[in-house]
């Protein structure tokens, strides 16, 4: 497919057409820039393709109505870095009020040693400063009235509760699956303090969850899971979201993922985002009885928030200004 025809099948599926012309133009520029990098990255050459039609690249479903004007108005336009390269313009549904840096989210081996993009940085998407302590982060996500660009997004704030035994059962299943896919992001601590790849085993009851490492914008990069028989270090926001799968298996009551839209969802495979804090419930003896997670946002948090783009458009910003907000130090230029 020619690029512009491809975008007719991407833009209206990645962003609701109800978000309006300007937001759709920003989405078209971001989607075009992303596809440009996918084309030259050639990661799917083994399949004779440049992109997939899923979220692994961008969702594509054939030309659909609603975005034609936005694609035409931005024809050939991409976000370009100061060095003249087309930026890798990641996007996601909604922020919690902060965005993440690319180096805080993606790390194949969990070391976070890669160099992040200078235009994919942690930054606020509202008039506030980042909390500095775990208690402050918890209070930030417990406040469902906090103003921010994504204030009207259904996932701006969310919370979920697990009983101790229920979460232990879930983690036993999810950690085994995550470890099978990537042995470098699930690590078991040895008696001497060293960490080795986790092999599925009986760890006993969960005794605590601790935020081990957090990005500047609040995204969790590593958590410590303390069990009766040892500690596990879990790395990367995706693995963390998958591990705390908010769906009942066998034990306990139905798990409801409540969100600021006012509804509660069940059957979710993973958490909406890695932007959350843990509140432990303990009895008088200090034994863990339950875990509540308070968080915000939906998606990885890197690049452009689509609900935030909608809000900026409503405030009178142009598509170019929206791109400049989410991808600092880039400019919109005609590339194709």
GROMACS .gro file of C-alpha atoms in nm:
model
  336
    1UNK     CA    1   0.000   0.000   0.000
    2UNK     CA    2   0.112   0.359  -0.057
    3UNK     CA    3   0.179   0.533   0.276
    4UNK     CA    4  -0.117   0.771   0.258
    5UNK     CA    5  -0.360   0.493   0.171
    6UNK     CA    6  -0.220   0.285   0.458
    7UNK     CA    7  -0.283   0.573   0.701
    8UNK     CA    8  -0.651   0.585   0.600
    9UNK     CA    9  -0.680   0.243   0.759
   10UNK     CA   10  -0.468   0.327   1.064
   11UNK     CA   11  -0.567   0.671   1.193
   12UNK     CA   12  -0.940   0.603   1.254
   13UNK     CA   13  -0.855   0.277   1.428
   14UNK     CA   14  -0.584   0.418   1.650
   15UNK     CA   15  -0.782   0.729   1.751
   16UNK     CA   16  -1.160   0.780   1.776
   17UNK     CA   17  -1.274   1.011   1.495
   18UNK     CA   18  -1.484   1.192   1.756
   19UNK     CA   19  -1.159   1.346   1.887
   20UNK     CA   20  -1.182   1.600   1.605
   21UNK     CA   21  -0.984   1.719   1.307
   22UNK     CA   22  -0.684   1.869   1.486
   23UNK     CA   23  -0.623   1.570   1.714
   24UNK     CA   24  -0.660   1.340   1.413
   25UNK     CA   25  -0.402   1.547   1.225
   26UNK     CA   26  -0.157   1.501   1.514
   27UNK     CA   27  -0.234   1.129   1.509
   28UNK     CA   28  -0.174   1.116   1.133
   29UNK     CA   29   0.166   1.284   1.170
   30UNK     CA   30   0.261   1.049   1.453
   31UNK     CA   31   0.137   0.741   1.266
   32UNK     CA   32   0.318   0.843   0.947
   33UNK     CA   33   0.644   0.902   1.134
   34UNK     CA   34   0.610   0.571   1.315
   35UNK     CA   35   0.542   0.384   0.990
   36UNK     CA   36   0.839   0.556   0.823
   37UNK     CA   37   1.069   0.413   1.091
   38UNK     CA   38   0.904   0.071   1.067
   39UNK     CA   39   0.963   0.075   0.691
   40UNK     CA   40   1.334   0.141   0.721
   41UNK     CA   41   1.371  -0.073   1.035
   42UNK     CA   42   1.252  -0.368   0.825
   43UNK     CA   43   1.188  -0.583   1.133
   44UNK     CA   44   0.933  -0.798   0.950
   45UNK     CA   45   1.140  -0.869   0.639
   46UNK     CA   46   1.113  -1.241   0.712
   47UNK     CA   47   0.742  -1.215   0.639
   48UNK     CA   48   0.788  -0.998   0.332
   49UNK     CA   49   0.632  -0.704   0.519
   50UNK     CA   50   0.726  -0.373   0.677
   51UNK     CA   51   0.450  -0.361   0.942
   52UNK     CA   52   0.189  -0.580   1.106
   53UNK     CA   53  -0.179  -0.485   1.131
   54UNK     CA   54  -0.181  -0.510   1.512
   55UNK     CA   55  -0.055  -0.306   1.806
   56UNK     CA   56   0.285  -0.466   1.743
   57UNK     CA   57   0.307  -0.195   1.476
   58UNK     CA   58  -0.014   0.002   1.432
   59UNK     CA   59  -0.369  -0.126   1.410
   60UNK     CA   60  -0.481  -0.142   1.045
   61UNK     CA   61  -0.815  -0.259   0.917
   62UNK     CA   62  -0.855  -0.118   0.569
   63UNK     CA   63  -0.970   0.231   0.479
   64UNK     CA   64  -1.240   0.361   0.712
   65UNK     CA   65  -1.435   0.685   0.718
   66UNK     CA   66  -1.357   0.975   0.944
   67UNK     CA   67  -0.988   1.049   0.899
   68UNK     CA   68  -0.961   1.131   0.529
   69UNK     CA   69  -0.940   1.506   0.587
   70UNK     CA   70  -0.672   1.472   0.856
   71UNK     CA   71  -0.458   1.242   0.642
   72UNK     CA   72  -0.490   1.473   0.339
   73UNK     CA   73  -0.416   1.787   0.544
   74UNK     CA   74  -0.092   1.635   0.671
   75UNK     CA   75   0.016   1.451   0.357
   76UNK     CA   76   0.387   1.370   0.372
   77UNK     CA   77   0.438   1.542   0.709
   78UNK     CA   78   0.651   1.376   0.979
   79UNK     CA   79   0.809   1.472   1.310
   80UNK     CA   80   1.177   1.540   1.245
   81UNK     CA   81   1.464   1.565   1.495
   82UNK     CA   82   1.722   1.844   1.503
   83UNK     CA   83   1.961   1.603   1.327
   84UNK     CA   84   1.719   1.560   1.039
   85UNK     CA   85   1.599   1.208   1.119
   86UNK     CA   86   1.232   1.111   1.135
   87UNK     CA   87   1.142   1.067   1.501
   88UNK     CA   88   1.013   0.740   1.642
   89UNK     CA   89   0.675   0.876   1.744
   90UNK     CA   90   0.526   0.631   1.992
   91UNK     CA   91   0.176   0.697   2.121
   92UNK     CA   92  -0.068   0.551   2.370
   93UNK     CA   93  -0.421   0.603   2.498
   94UNK     CA   94  -0.400   0.817   2.812
   95UNK     CA   95  -0.150   0.941   3.068
   96UNK     CA   96  -0.186   0.961   3.444
   97UNK     CA   97  -0.056   1.316   3.431
   98UNK     CA   98   0.302   1.215   3.352
   99UNK     CA   99   0.477   1.050   3.060
  100UNK     CA  100   0.772   0.811   3.065
  101UNK     CA  101   1.107   0.816   2.892
  102UNK     CA  102   1.174   0.542   2.638
  103UNK     CA  103   1.477   0.429   2.839
  104UNK     CA  104   1.253   0.374   3.143
  105UNK     CA  105   1.008   0.144   2.966
  106UNK     CA  106   1.181  -0.072   2.706
  107UNK     CA  107   1.472  -0.295   2.804
  108UNK     CA  108   1.497  -0.645   2.665
  109UNK     CA  109   1.724  -0.766   2.946
  110UNK     CA  110   1.580  -0.550   3.223
  111UNK     CA  111   1.905  -0.358   3.271
  112UNK     CA  112   1.771  -0.028   3.128
  113UNK     CA  113   2.121   0.033   2.996
  114UNK     CA  114   2.006   0.147   2.652
  115UNK     CA  115   2.017   0.513   2.557
  116UNK     CA  116   1.670   0.665   2.541
  117UNK     CA  117   1.564   0.904   2.267
  118UNK     CA  118   1.613   1.273   2.363
  119UNK     CA  119   1.259   1.353   2.245
  120UNK     CA  120   1.100   1.059   2.431
  121UNK     CA  121   1.146   1.189   2.783
  122UNK     CA  122   0.959   1.176   3.114
  123UNK     CA  123   0.752   1.492   3.145
  124UNK     CA  124   0.437   1.624   3.315
  125UNK     CA  125   0.114   1.656   3.120
  126UNK     CA  126  -0.042   1.900   3.361
  127UNK     CA  127   0.051   2.183   3.594
  128UNK     CA  128   0.222   1.985   3.869
  129UNK     CA  129   0.558   1.845   3.975
  130UNK     CA  130   0.645   1.479   4.008
  131UNK     CA  131   0.614   1.333   4.360
  132UNK     CA  132   0.942   1.236   4.524
  133UNK     CA  133   0.845   0.959   4.767
  134UNK     CA  134   0.633   0.644   4.748
  135UNK     CA  135   0.383   0.800   4.990
  136UNK     CA  136   0.349   1.102   4.761
  137UNK     CA  137   0.302   0.886   4.451
  138UNK     CA  138   0.031   0.687   4.630
  139UNK     CA  139  -0.147   1.008   4.731
  140UNK     CA  140  -0.118   1.138   4.373
  141UNK     CA  141  -0.294   0.834   4.228
  142UNK     CA  142  -0.548   0.815   4.507
  143UNK     CA  143  -0.665   1.165   4.414
  144UNK     CA  144  -0.914   1.120   4.132
  145UNK     CA  145  -0.978   1.496   4.103
  146UNK     CA  146  -0.624   1.596   4.003
  147UNK     CA  147  -0.632   1.815   3.693
  148UNK     CA  148  -0.424   1.718   3.392
  149UNK     CA  149  -0.449   1.701   3.015
  150UNK     CA  150  -0.600   1.352   3.041
  151UNK     CA  151  -0.849   1.439   3.315
  152UNK     CA  152  -1.145   1.330   3.095
  153UNK     CA  153  -0.994   0.997   2.992
  154UNK     CA  154  -1.178   0.688   3.126
  155UNK     CA  155  -0.847   0.549   3.253
  156UNK     CA  156  -0.710   0.871   3.405
  157UNK     CA  157  -0.731   0.698   3.744
  158UNK     CA  158  -0.793   0.335   3.835
  159UNK     CA  159  -0.766   0.095   4.129
  160UNK     CA  160  -0.786  -0.278   4.196
  161UNK     CA  161  -0.779  -0.500   4.506
  162UNK     CA  162  -0.645  -0.854   4.554
  163UNK     CA  163  -0.658  -1.072   4.864
  164UNK     CA  164  -0.317  -1.208   4.965
  165UNK     CA  165  -0.395  -1.569   4.869
  166UNK     CA  166  -0.561  -1.458   4.548
  167UNK     CA  167  -0.261  -1.255   4.432
  168UNK     CA  168  -0.024  -1.536   4.535
  169UNK     CA  169  -0.216  -1.772   4.307
  170UNK     CA  170  -0.213  -1.522   4.020
  171UNK     CA  171   0.160  -1.450   4.053
  172UNK     CA  172   0.244  -1.820   4.056
  173UNK     CA  173   0.086  -1.847   3.711
  174UNK     CA  174   0.196  -1.517   3.557
  175UNK     CA  175   0.558  -1.526   3.674
  176UNK     CA  176   0.603  -1.870   3.519
  177UNK     CA  177   0.469  -1.744   3.184
  178UNK     CA  178   0.676  -1.425   3.188
  179UNK     CA  179   0.991  -1.616   3.282
  180UNK     CA  180   0.934  -1.860   2.998
  181UNK     CA  181   0.927  -1.568   2.752
  182UNK     CA  182   1.217  -1.374   2.901
  183UNK     CA  183   1.436  -1.521   3.175
  184UNK     CA  184   1.613  -1.189   3.227
  185UNK     CA  185   1.320  -0.995   3.374
  186UNK     CA  186   1.213  -1.239   3.649
  187UNK     CA  187   1.495  -1.300   3.896
  188UNK     CA  188   1.509  -1.502   4.218
  189UNK     CA  189   1.729  -1.377   4.500
  190UNK     CA  190   1.978  -1.626   4.643
  191UNK     CA  191   2.094  -1.655   5.002
  192UNK     CA  192   2.409  -1.456   4.920
  193UNK     CA  193   2.204  -1.172   4.777
  194UNK     CA  194   2.273  -1.251   4.412
  195UNK     CA  195   1.989  -1.285   4.161
  196UNK     CA  196   1.944  -1.571   3.915
  197UNK     CA  197   1.675  -1.639   3.653
  198UNK     CA  198   1.357  -1.763   3.820
  199UNK     CA  199   1.250  -2.122   3.774
  200UNK     CA  200   0.881  -2.190   3.856
  201UNK     CA  201   0.854  -2.327   4.208
  202UNK     CA  202   0.650  -2.306   4.527
  203UNK     CA  203   0.737  -1.969   4.681
  204UNK     CA  204   0.480  -1.983   4.959
  205UNK     CA  205   0.242  -1.700   5.044
  206UNK     CA  206   0.308  -1.347   4.927
  207UNK     CA  207   0.432  -1.132   5.214
  208UNK     CA  208   0.486  -0.795   5.054
  209UNK     CA  209   0.527  -0.587   4.736
  210UNK     CA  210   0.783  -0.307   4.714
  211UNK     CA  211   0.855  -0.055   4.439
  212UNK     CA  212   1.224  -0.123   4.375
  213UNK     CA  213   1.280   0.126   4.093
  214UNK     CA  214   1.061   0.397   3.946
  215UNK     CA  215   1.109   0.632   3.649
  216UNK     CA  216   1.106   1.011   3.679
  217UNK     CA  217   0.745   1.021   3.559
  218UNK     CA  218   0.638   0.750   3.800
  219UNK     CA  219   0.640   0.439   3.582
  220UNK     CA  220   0.749   0.126   3.767
  221UNK     CA  221   1.069  -0.022   3.630
  222UNK     CA  222   1.119  -0.293   3.893
  223UNK     CA  223   0.926  -0.436   4.189
  224UNK     CA  224   1.030  -0.674   4.464
  225UNK     CA  225   0.787  -0.954   4.545
  226UNK     CA  226   0.854  -1.099   4.889
  227UNK     CA  227   0.726  -1.452   4.945
  228UNK     CA  228   0.753  -1.683   5.246
  229UNK     CA  229   1.031  -1.874   5.070
  230UNK     CA  230   1.223  -1.591   4.908
  231UNK     CA  231   1.219  -1.271   4.706
  232UNK     CA  232   1.167  -1.218   4.333
  233UNK     CA  233   1.274  -0.910   4.140
  234UNK     CA  234   1.045  -0.832   3.847
  235UNK     CA  235   1.164  -0.585   3.582
  236UNK     CA  236   1.007  -0.372   3.305
  237UNK     CA  237   0.666  -0.211   3.308
  238UNK     CA  238   0.514  -0.465   3.068
  239UNK     CA  239   0.619  -0.763   3.280
  240UNK     CA  240   0.489  -0.589   3.591
  241UNK     CA  241   0.153  -0.515   3.426
  242UNK     CA  242   0.126  -0.876   3.310
  243UNK     CA  243   0.222  -1.019   3.649
  244UNK     CA  244  -0.053  -0.834   3.836
  245UNK     CA  245  -0.320  -0.971   3.604
  246UNK     CA  246  -0.648  -0.835   3.752
  247UNK     CA  247  -0.862  -1.142   3.686
  248UNK     CA  248  -0.974  -1.407   3.933
  249UNK     CA  249  -0.840  -1.759   3.882
  250UNK     CA  250  -0.979  -1.991   4.150
  251UNK     CA  251  -0.939  -1.822   4.487
  252UNK     CA  252  -1.125  -1.526   4.630
  253UNK     CA  253  -1.395  -1.295   4.505
  254UNK     CA  254  -1.433  -1.151   4.156
  255UNK     CA  255  -1.165  -0.891   4.086
  256UNK     CA  256  -1.297  -0.554   3.971
  257UNK     CA  257  -1.076  -0.299   3.800
  258UNK     CA  258  -1.238   0.032   3.890
  259UNK     CA  259  -1.165   0.341   3.684
  260UNK     CA  260  -1.240   0.712   3.695
  261UNK     CA  261  -1.498   0.673   3.419
  262UNK     CA  262  -1.721   0.544   3.699
  263UNK     CA  263  -1.740   0.181   3.594
  264UNK     CA  264  -1.569  -0.143   3.693
  265UNK     CA  265  -1.428  -0.401   3.454
  266UNK     CA  266  -1.352  -0.770   3.494
  267UNK     CA  267  -1.151  -1.017   3.289
  268UNK     CA  268  -0.861  -0.782   3.207
  269UNK     CA  269  -0.544  -0.967   3.111
  270UNK     CA  270  -0.307  -0.709   3.256
  271UNK     CA  271  -0.301  -0.373   3.433
  272UNK     CA  272  -0.381  -0.064   3.226
  273UNK     CA  273  -0.037   0.087   3.288
  274UNK     CA  274   0.280   0.065   3.493
  275UNK     CA  275   0.201   0.394   3.667
  276UNK     CA  276   0.076   0.283   4.008
  277UNK     CA  277   0.153   0.250   4.378
  278UNK     CA  278   0.093  -0.035   4.620
  279UNK     CA  279  -0.105  -0.014   4.943
  280UNK     CA  280  -0.065  -0.318   5.165
  281UNK     CA  281  -0.338  -0.433   5.403
  282UNK     CA  282  -0.216  -0.611   5.717
  283UNK     CA  283  -0.386  -0.750   6.028
  284UNK     CA  284  -0.295  -0.670   6.387
  285UNK     CA  285  -0.014  -0.928   6.378
  286UNK     CA  286   0.134  -0.759   6.072
  287UNK     CA  287   0.045  -1.042   5.833
  288UNK     CA  288  -0.036  -0.935   5.479
  289UNK     CA  289  -0.407  -0.983   5.403
  290UNK     CA  290  -0.450  -0.790   5.080
  291UNK     CA  291  -0.299  -0.558   4.822
  292UNK     CA  292  -0.462  -0.251   4.666
  293UNK     CA  293  -0.310  -0.090   4.357
  294UNK     CA  294  -0.383   0.275   4.282
  295UNK     CA  295  -0.274   0.397   3.943
  296UNK     CA  296  -0.348   0.601   3.636
  297UNK     CA  297  -0.324   0.605   3.261
  298UNK     CA  298  -0.361   0.344   2.991
  299UNK     CA  299  -0.065   0.228   2.785
  300UNK     CA  300   0.315   0.242   2.805
  301UNK     CA  301   0.328   0.616   2.862
  302UNK     CA  302   0.597   0.698   2.604
  303UNK     CA  303   0.538   0.973   2.348
  304UNK     CA  304   0.195   1.112   2.267
  305UNK     CA  305  -0.110   1.060   2.483
  306UNK     CA  306  -0.413   1.047   2.255
  307UNK     CA  307  -0.655   1.183   2.516
  308UNK     CA  308  -0.401   1.452   2.593
  309UNK     CA  309  -0.381   1.541   2.224
  310UNK     CA  310  -0.759   1.574   2.220
  311UNK     CA  311  -0.748   1.814   2.516
  312UNK     CA  312  -0.472   2.026   2.364
  313UNK     CA  313  -0.672   2.049   2.042
  314UNK     CA  314  -0.976   2.164   2.241
  315UNK     CA  315  -0.755   2.432   2.397
  316UNK     CA  316  -0.674   2.566   2.049
  317UNK     CA  317  -0.335   2.406   1.986
  318UNK     CA  318  -0.246   2.310   1.630
  319UNK     CA  319  -0.137   1.962   1.528
  320UNK     CA  320   0.221   2.089   1.502
  321UNK     CA  321   0.204   2.230   1.855
  322UNK     CA  322   0.066   1.902   1.988
  323UNK     CA  323   0.353   1.712   1.828
  324UNK     CA  324   0.601   1.963   1.974
  325UNK     CA  325   0.455   1.911   2.324
  326UNK     CA  326   0.486   1.534   2.320
  327UNK     CA  327   0.809   1.512   2.118
  328UNK     CA  328   1.027   1.801   2.239
  329UNK     CA  329   1.294   1.939   2.008
  330UNK     CA  330   1.125   1.800   1.697
  331UNK     CA  331   0.959   1.992   1.415
  332UNK     CA  332   0.693   1.890   1.164
  333UNK     CA  333   0.833   1.882   0.812
  334UNK     CA  334   0.734   1.738   0.475
  335UNK     CA  335   0.938   1.423   0.428
  336UNK     CA  336   0.750   1.231   0.160
   0.00000   0.00000   0.00000
